[in-house]
mmCIF file of C-alpha atoms in Angstrom:
data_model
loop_
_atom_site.group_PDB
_atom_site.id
_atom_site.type_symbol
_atom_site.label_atom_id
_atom_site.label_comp_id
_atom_site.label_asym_id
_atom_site.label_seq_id
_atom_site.Cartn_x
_atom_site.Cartn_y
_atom_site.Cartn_z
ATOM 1 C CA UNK A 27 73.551 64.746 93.736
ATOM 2 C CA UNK A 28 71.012 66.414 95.874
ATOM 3 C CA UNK A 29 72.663 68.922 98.040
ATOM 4 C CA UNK A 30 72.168 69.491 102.061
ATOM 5 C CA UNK A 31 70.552 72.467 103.146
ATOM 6 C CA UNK A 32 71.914 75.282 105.169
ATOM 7 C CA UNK A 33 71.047 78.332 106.360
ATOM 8 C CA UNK A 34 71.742 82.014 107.224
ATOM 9 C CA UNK A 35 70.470 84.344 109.553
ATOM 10 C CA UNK A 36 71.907 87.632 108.806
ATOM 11 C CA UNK A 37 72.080 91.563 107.114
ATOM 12 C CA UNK A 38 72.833 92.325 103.481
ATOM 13 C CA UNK A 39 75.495 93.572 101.893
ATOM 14 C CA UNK A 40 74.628 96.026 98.941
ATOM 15 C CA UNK A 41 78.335 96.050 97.799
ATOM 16 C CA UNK A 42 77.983 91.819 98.047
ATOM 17 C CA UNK A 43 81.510 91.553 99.585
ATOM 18 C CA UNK A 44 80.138 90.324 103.399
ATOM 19 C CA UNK A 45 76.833 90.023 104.848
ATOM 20 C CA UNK A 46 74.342 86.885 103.438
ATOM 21 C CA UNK A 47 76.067 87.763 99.898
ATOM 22 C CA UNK A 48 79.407 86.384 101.512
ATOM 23 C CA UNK A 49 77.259 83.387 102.952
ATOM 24 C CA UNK A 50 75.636 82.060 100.353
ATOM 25 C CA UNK A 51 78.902 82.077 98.063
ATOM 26 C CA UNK A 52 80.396 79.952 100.575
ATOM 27 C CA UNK A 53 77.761 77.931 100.851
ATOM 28 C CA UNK A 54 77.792 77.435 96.797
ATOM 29 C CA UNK A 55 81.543 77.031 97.345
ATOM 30 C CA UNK A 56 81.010 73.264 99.644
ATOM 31 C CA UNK A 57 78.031 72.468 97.294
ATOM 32 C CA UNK A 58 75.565 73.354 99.453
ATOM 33 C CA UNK A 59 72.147 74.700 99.471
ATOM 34 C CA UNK A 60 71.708 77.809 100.890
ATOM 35 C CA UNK A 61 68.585 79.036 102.825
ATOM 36 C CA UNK A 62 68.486 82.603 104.306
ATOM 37 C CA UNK A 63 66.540 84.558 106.695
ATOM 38 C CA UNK A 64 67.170 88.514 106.156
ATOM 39 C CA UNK A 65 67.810 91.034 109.100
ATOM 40 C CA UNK A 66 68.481 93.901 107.929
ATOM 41 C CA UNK A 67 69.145 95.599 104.406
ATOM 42 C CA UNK A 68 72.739 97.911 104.177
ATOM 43 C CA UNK A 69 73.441 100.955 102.165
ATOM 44 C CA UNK A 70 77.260 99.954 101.928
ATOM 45 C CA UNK A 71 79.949 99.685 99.196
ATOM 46 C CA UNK A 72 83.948 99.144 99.799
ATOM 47 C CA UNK A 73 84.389 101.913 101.314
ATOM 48 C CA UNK A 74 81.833 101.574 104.541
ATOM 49 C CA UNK A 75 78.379 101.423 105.655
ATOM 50 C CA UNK A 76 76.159 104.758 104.555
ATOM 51 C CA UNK A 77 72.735 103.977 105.920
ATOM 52 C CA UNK A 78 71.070 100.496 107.641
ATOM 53 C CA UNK A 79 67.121 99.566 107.629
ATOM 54 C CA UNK A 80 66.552 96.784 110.368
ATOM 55 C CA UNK A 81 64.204 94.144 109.507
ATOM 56 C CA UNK A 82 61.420 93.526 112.527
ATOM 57 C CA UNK A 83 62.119 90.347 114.651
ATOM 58 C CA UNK A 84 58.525 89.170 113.939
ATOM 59 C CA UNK A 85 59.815 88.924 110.041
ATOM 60 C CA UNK A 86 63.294 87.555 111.288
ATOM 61 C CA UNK A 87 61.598 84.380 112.802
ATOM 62 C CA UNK A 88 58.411 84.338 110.184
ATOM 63 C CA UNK A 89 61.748 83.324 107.607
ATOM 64 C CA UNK A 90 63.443 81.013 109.885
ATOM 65 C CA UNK A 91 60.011 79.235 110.691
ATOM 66 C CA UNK A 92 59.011 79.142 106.977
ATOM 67 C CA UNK A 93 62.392 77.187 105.773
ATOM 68 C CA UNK A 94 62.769 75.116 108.941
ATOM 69 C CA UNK A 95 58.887 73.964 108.407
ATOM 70 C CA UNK A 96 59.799 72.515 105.179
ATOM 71 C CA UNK A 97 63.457 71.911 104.175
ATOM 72 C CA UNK A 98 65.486 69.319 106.425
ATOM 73 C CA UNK A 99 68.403 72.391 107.628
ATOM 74 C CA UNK A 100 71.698 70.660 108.647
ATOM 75 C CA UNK A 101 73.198 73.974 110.331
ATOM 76 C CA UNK A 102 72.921 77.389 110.819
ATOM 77 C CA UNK A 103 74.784 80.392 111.215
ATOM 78 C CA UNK A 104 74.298 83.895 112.511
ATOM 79 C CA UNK A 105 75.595 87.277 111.224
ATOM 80 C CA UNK A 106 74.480 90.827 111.498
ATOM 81 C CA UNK A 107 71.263 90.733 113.971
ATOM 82 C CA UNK A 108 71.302 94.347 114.247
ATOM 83 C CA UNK A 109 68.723 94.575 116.632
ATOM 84 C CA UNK A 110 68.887 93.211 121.043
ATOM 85 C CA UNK A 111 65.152 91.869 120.191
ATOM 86 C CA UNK A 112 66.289 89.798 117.234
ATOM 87 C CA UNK A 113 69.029 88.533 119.419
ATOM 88 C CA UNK A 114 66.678 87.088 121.726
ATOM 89 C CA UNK A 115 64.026 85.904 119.271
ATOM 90 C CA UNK A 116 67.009 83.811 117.221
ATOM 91 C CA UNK A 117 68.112 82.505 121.092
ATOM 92 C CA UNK A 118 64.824 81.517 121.391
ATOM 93 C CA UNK A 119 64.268 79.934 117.886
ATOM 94 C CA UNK A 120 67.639 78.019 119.425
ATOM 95 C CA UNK A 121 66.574 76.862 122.675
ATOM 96 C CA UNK A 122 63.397 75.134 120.640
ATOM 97 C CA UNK A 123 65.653 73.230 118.805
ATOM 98 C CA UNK A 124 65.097 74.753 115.594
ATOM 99 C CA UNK A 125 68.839 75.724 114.722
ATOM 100 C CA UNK A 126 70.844 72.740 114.784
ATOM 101 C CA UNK A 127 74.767 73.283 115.033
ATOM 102 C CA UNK A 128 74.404 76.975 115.561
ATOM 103 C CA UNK A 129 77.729 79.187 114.553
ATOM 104 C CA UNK A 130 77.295 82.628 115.801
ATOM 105 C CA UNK A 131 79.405 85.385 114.380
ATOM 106 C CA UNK A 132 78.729 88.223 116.425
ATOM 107 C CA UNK A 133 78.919 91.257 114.351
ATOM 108 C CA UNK A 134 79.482 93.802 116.511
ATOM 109 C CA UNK A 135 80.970 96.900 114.296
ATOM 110 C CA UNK A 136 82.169 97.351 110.374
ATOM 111 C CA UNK A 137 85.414 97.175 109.645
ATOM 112 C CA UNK A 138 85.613 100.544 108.808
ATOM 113 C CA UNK A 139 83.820 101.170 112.153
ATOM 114 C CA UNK A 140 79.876 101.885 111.484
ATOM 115 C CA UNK A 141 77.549 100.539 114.414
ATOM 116 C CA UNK A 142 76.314 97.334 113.174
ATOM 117 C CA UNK A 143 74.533 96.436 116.550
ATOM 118 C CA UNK A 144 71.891 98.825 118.564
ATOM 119 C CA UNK A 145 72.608 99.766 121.658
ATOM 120 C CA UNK A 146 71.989 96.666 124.831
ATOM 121 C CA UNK A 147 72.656 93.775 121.949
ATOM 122 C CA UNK A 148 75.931 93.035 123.521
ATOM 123 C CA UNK A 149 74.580 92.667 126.638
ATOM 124 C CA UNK A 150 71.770 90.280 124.644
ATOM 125 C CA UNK A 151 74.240 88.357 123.372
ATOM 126 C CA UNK A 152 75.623 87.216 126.471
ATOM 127 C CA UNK A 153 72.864 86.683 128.383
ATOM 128 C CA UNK A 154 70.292 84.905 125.309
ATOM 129 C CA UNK A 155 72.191 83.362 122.092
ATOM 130 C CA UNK A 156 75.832 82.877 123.115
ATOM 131 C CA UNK A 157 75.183 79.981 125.729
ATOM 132 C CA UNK A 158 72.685 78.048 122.421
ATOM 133 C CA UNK A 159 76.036 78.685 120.116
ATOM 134 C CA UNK A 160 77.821 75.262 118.811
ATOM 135 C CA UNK A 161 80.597 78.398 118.672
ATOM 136 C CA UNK A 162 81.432 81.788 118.935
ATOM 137 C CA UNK A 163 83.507 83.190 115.930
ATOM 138 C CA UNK A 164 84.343 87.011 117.293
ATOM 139 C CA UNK A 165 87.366 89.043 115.767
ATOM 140 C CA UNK A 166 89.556 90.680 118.445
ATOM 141 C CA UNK A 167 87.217 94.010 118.714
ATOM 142 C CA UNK A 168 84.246 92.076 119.362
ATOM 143 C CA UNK A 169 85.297 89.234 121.341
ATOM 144 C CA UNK A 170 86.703 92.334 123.559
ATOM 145 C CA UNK A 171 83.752 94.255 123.447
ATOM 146 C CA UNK A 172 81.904 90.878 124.982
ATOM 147 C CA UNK A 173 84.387 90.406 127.265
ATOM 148 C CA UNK A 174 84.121 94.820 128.262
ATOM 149 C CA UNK A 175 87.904 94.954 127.765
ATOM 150 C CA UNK A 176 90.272 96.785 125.692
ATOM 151 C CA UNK A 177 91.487 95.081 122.348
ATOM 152 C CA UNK A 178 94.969 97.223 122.744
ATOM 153 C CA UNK A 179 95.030 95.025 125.557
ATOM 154 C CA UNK A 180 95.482 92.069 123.859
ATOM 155 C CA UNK A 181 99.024 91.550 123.318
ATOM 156 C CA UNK A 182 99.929 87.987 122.520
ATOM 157 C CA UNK A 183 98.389 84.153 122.294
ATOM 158 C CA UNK A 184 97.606 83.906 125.866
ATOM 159 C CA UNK A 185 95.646 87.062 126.173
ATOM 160 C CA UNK A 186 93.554 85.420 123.339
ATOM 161 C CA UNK A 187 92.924 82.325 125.083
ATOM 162 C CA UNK A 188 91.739 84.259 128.112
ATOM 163 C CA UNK A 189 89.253 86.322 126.195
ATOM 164 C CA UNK A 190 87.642 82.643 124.704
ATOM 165 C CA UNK A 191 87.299 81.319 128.270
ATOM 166 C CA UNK A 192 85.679 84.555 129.668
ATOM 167 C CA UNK A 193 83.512 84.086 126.214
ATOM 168 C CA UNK A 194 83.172 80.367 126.914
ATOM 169 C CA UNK A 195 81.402 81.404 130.689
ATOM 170 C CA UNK A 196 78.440 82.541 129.128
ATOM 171 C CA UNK A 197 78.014 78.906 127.623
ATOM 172 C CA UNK A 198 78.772 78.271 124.241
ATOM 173 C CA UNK A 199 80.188 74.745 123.511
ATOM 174 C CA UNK A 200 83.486 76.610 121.385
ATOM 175 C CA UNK A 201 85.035 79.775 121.000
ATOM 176 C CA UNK A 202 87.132 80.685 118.112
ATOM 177 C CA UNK A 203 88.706 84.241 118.872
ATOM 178 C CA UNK A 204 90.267 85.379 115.431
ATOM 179 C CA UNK A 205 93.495 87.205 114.891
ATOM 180 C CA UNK A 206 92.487 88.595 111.652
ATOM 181 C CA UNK A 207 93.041 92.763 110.580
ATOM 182 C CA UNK A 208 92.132 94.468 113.747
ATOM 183 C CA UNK A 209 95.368 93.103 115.625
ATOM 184 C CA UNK A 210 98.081 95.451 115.739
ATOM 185 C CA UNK A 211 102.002 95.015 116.459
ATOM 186 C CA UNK A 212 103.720 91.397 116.877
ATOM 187 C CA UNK A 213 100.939 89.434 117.324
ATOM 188 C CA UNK A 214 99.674 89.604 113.577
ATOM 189 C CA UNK A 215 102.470 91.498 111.934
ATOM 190 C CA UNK A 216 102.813 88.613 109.379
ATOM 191 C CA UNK A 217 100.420 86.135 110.734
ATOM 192 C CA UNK A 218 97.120 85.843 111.234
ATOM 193 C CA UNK A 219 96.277 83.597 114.144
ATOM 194 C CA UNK A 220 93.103 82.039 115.289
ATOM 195 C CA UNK A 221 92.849 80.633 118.717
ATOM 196 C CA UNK A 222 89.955 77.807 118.772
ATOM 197 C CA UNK A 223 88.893 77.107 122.617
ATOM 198 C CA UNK A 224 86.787 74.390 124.423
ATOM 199 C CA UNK A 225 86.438 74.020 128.211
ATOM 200 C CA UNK A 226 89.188 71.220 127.808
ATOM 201 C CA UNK A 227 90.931 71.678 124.702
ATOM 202 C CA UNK A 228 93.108 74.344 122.880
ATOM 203 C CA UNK A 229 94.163 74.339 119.281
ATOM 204 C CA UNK A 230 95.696 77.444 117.333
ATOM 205 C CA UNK A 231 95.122 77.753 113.330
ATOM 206 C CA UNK A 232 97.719 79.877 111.805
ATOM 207 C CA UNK A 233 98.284 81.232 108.662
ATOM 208 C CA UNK A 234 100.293 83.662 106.821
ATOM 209 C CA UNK A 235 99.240 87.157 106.302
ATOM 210 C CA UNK A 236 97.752 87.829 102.692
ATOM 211 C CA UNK A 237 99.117 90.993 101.639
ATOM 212 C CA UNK A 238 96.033 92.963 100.086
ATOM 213 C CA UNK A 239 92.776 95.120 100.672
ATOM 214 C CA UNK A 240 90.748 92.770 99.189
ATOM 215 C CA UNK A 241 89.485 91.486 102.785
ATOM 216 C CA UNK A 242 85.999 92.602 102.948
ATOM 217 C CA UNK A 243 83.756 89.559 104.398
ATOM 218 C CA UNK A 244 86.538 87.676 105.638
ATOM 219 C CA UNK A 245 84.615 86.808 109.018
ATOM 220 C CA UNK A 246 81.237 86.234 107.584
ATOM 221 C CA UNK A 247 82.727 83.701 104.879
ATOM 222 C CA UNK A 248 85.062 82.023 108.217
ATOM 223 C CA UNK A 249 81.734 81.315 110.408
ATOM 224 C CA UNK A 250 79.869 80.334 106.821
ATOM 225 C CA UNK A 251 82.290 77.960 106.072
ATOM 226 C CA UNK A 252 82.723 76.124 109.717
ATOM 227 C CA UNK A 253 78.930 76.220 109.458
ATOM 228 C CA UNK A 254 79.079 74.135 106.010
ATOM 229 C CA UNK A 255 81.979 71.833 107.616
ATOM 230 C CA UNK A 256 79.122 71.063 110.352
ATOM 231 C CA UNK A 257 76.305 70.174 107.917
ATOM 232 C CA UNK A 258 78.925 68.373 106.033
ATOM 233 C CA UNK A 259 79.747 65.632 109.262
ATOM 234 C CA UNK A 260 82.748 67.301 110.196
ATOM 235 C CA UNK A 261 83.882 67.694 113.433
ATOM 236 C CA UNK A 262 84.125 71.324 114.924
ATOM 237 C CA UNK A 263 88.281 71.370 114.817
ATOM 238 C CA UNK A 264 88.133 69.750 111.564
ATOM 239 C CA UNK A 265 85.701 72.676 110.352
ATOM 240 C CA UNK A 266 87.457 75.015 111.730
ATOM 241 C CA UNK A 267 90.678 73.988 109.911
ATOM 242 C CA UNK A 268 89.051 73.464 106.491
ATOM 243 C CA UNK A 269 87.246 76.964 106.533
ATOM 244 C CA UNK A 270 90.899 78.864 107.933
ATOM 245 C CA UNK A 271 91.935 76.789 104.825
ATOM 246 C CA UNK A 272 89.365 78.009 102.610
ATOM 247 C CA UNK A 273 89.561 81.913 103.461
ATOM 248 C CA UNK A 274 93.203 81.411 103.436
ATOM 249 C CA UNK A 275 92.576 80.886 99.442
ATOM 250 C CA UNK A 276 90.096 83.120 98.914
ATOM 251 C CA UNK A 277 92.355 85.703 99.992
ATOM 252 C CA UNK A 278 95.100 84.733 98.103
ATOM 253 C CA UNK A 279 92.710 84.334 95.138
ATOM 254 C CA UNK A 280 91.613 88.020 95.081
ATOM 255 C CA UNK A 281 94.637 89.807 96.271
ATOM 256 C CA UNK A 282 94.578 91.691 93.054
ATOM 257 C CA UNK A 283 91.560 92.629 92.159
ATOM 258 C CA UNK A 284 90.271 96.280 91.691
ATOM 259 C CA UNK A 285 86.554 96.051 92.641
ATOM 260 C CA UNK A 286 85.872 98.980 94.362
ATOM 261 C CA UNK A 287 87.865 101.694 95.676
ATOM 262 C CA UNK A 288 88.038 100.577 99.554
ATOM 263 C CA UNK A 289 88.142 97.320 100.951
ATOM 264 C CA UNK A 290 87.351 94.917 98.056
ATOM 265 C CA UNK A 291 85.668 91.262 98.164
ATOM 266 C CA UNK A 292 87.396 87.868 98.545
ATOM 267 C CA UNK A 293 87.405 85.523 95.723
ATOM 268 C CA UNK A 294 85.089 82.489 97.374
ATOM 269 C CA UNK A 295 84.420 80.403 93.954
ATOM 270 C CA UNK A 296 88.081 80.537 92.904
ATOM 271 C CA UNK A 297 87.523 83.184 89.771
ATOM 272 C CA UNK A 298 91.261 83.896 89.415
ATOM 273 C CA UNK A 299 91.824 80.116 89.006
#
């Protein structure tokens, strides 16, 4: 079997629970190979982020341009860009046709809350990389903080669907907003809902709520996996069920564990069987 080739545009994880450590065991998970283009390194464990070097935007695109030169890459996904510049030099990479089915998780903020983006990269997100996305993957905080609302705001299904089409008017094909751990009250009390949203279409991916702190990379290894799906032939629903599916798993998978003593990692390669 000779594998397809992916790759990954994003920050490191020291702790390897999210970040490209979360990407490329996905990737590994649907058989694929993984290619990776590094933006910035983390000082971070389970319990949050301690320090953050940013990789220049030259050295982002030198990577990308070095693997797309030579391997035949199926689809791409972003993560942590860290920087507004590296925003608009992976948008540009984009509109030259260099990043074919392009999944953009826009990592905003840590879980635990640590700046993850400089200041003016929201603000390069909508205006550069969001309209070249195949689709948007943002949690409730960040598809709020693209949309300049409040998540306590968002109260229910609707209010989701509203913040994908204010996300869709800045051009990206799809917009998955994800229910995930930073809801509060009804809306995710024992569910965790993803709303999926085209110009035309609506479909909602639900699933129940995994009881555990072993969540850490949850969204990188969701926008890895619909990537994969893509370079795989699937169709962007389709993707978007089997990766739900996949995290869904992982989740359960790791529930357990005792790595760490914060937020521990999600078991992509099925270690617990």
């Amino acid at each position: 079997m000779q594998p397809l080739t992916v790759l990954t545009i994003a920050g490191s994880d020291s702790g390897g629970g999210a970040g490209i450590q979360a990407d490329l065991r996905t990737f590994c998970a649907f058989e694929l190979h993984a290619t990776t283009a590094l933006t910035a390194v983390t000082a971070q464990n389970t319990i949050g982020v301690e320090s953050v070097l940013n990789v220049e935007p030259d050295m982002v695109a030198a990577q990308v341009l070095s693997v797309v030169d030579d391997f035949e890459v199926r689809a791409v996904k972003t993560g942590m860009l860290a920087q507004p510049a590296t925003v608009e030099r992976v948008a540009q990479l984009a509109s030259d046709g260099l990043l074919p089915h392009l999944v953009v998780d826009p990592v905003l903020v840590s879980s635990t809350g640590h700046p993850l983006l400089e200041v003016g990269g929201v603000e390069a997100y909508r205006t550069t990389l969001l309209a070249r996305a195949e689709i948007v993957t943002p949690n409730l905080r960040e598809a709020a903080m693209l949309c300049d609302v409040d998540v306590d705001d968002v109260k229910d299904h609707d209010d989701m669907v509203a913040l994908a089409r204010q996300i869709l008017a800045f051009g990206p094909t799809w917009v998955l907003v994800k229910g995930g751990h930073f809801a509060a009250g009804s809306l995710t009390e024992r569910h965790a809902p993803d709303v999926l949203v085209s110009s035309d279409e609506v479909f909602v991916f639900d699933a129940p709520r995994v009881t555990t702190t072993n969540d850490h990379g949850t969204g990188c290894s969701l926008s890895a996996a619909i990537c994969a799906g893509l370079a795989l032939g699937r169709d962007l629903p389709d993707a978007v069920r089997d990766a739900k599916s996949f995290v869904l798993a992982a989740l359960t998978s790791a529930a357990d564990w005792k790595l760490g003593r914060g937020r521990g990692p999600i078991d992509h390669l099925g270690w617990s069987g």
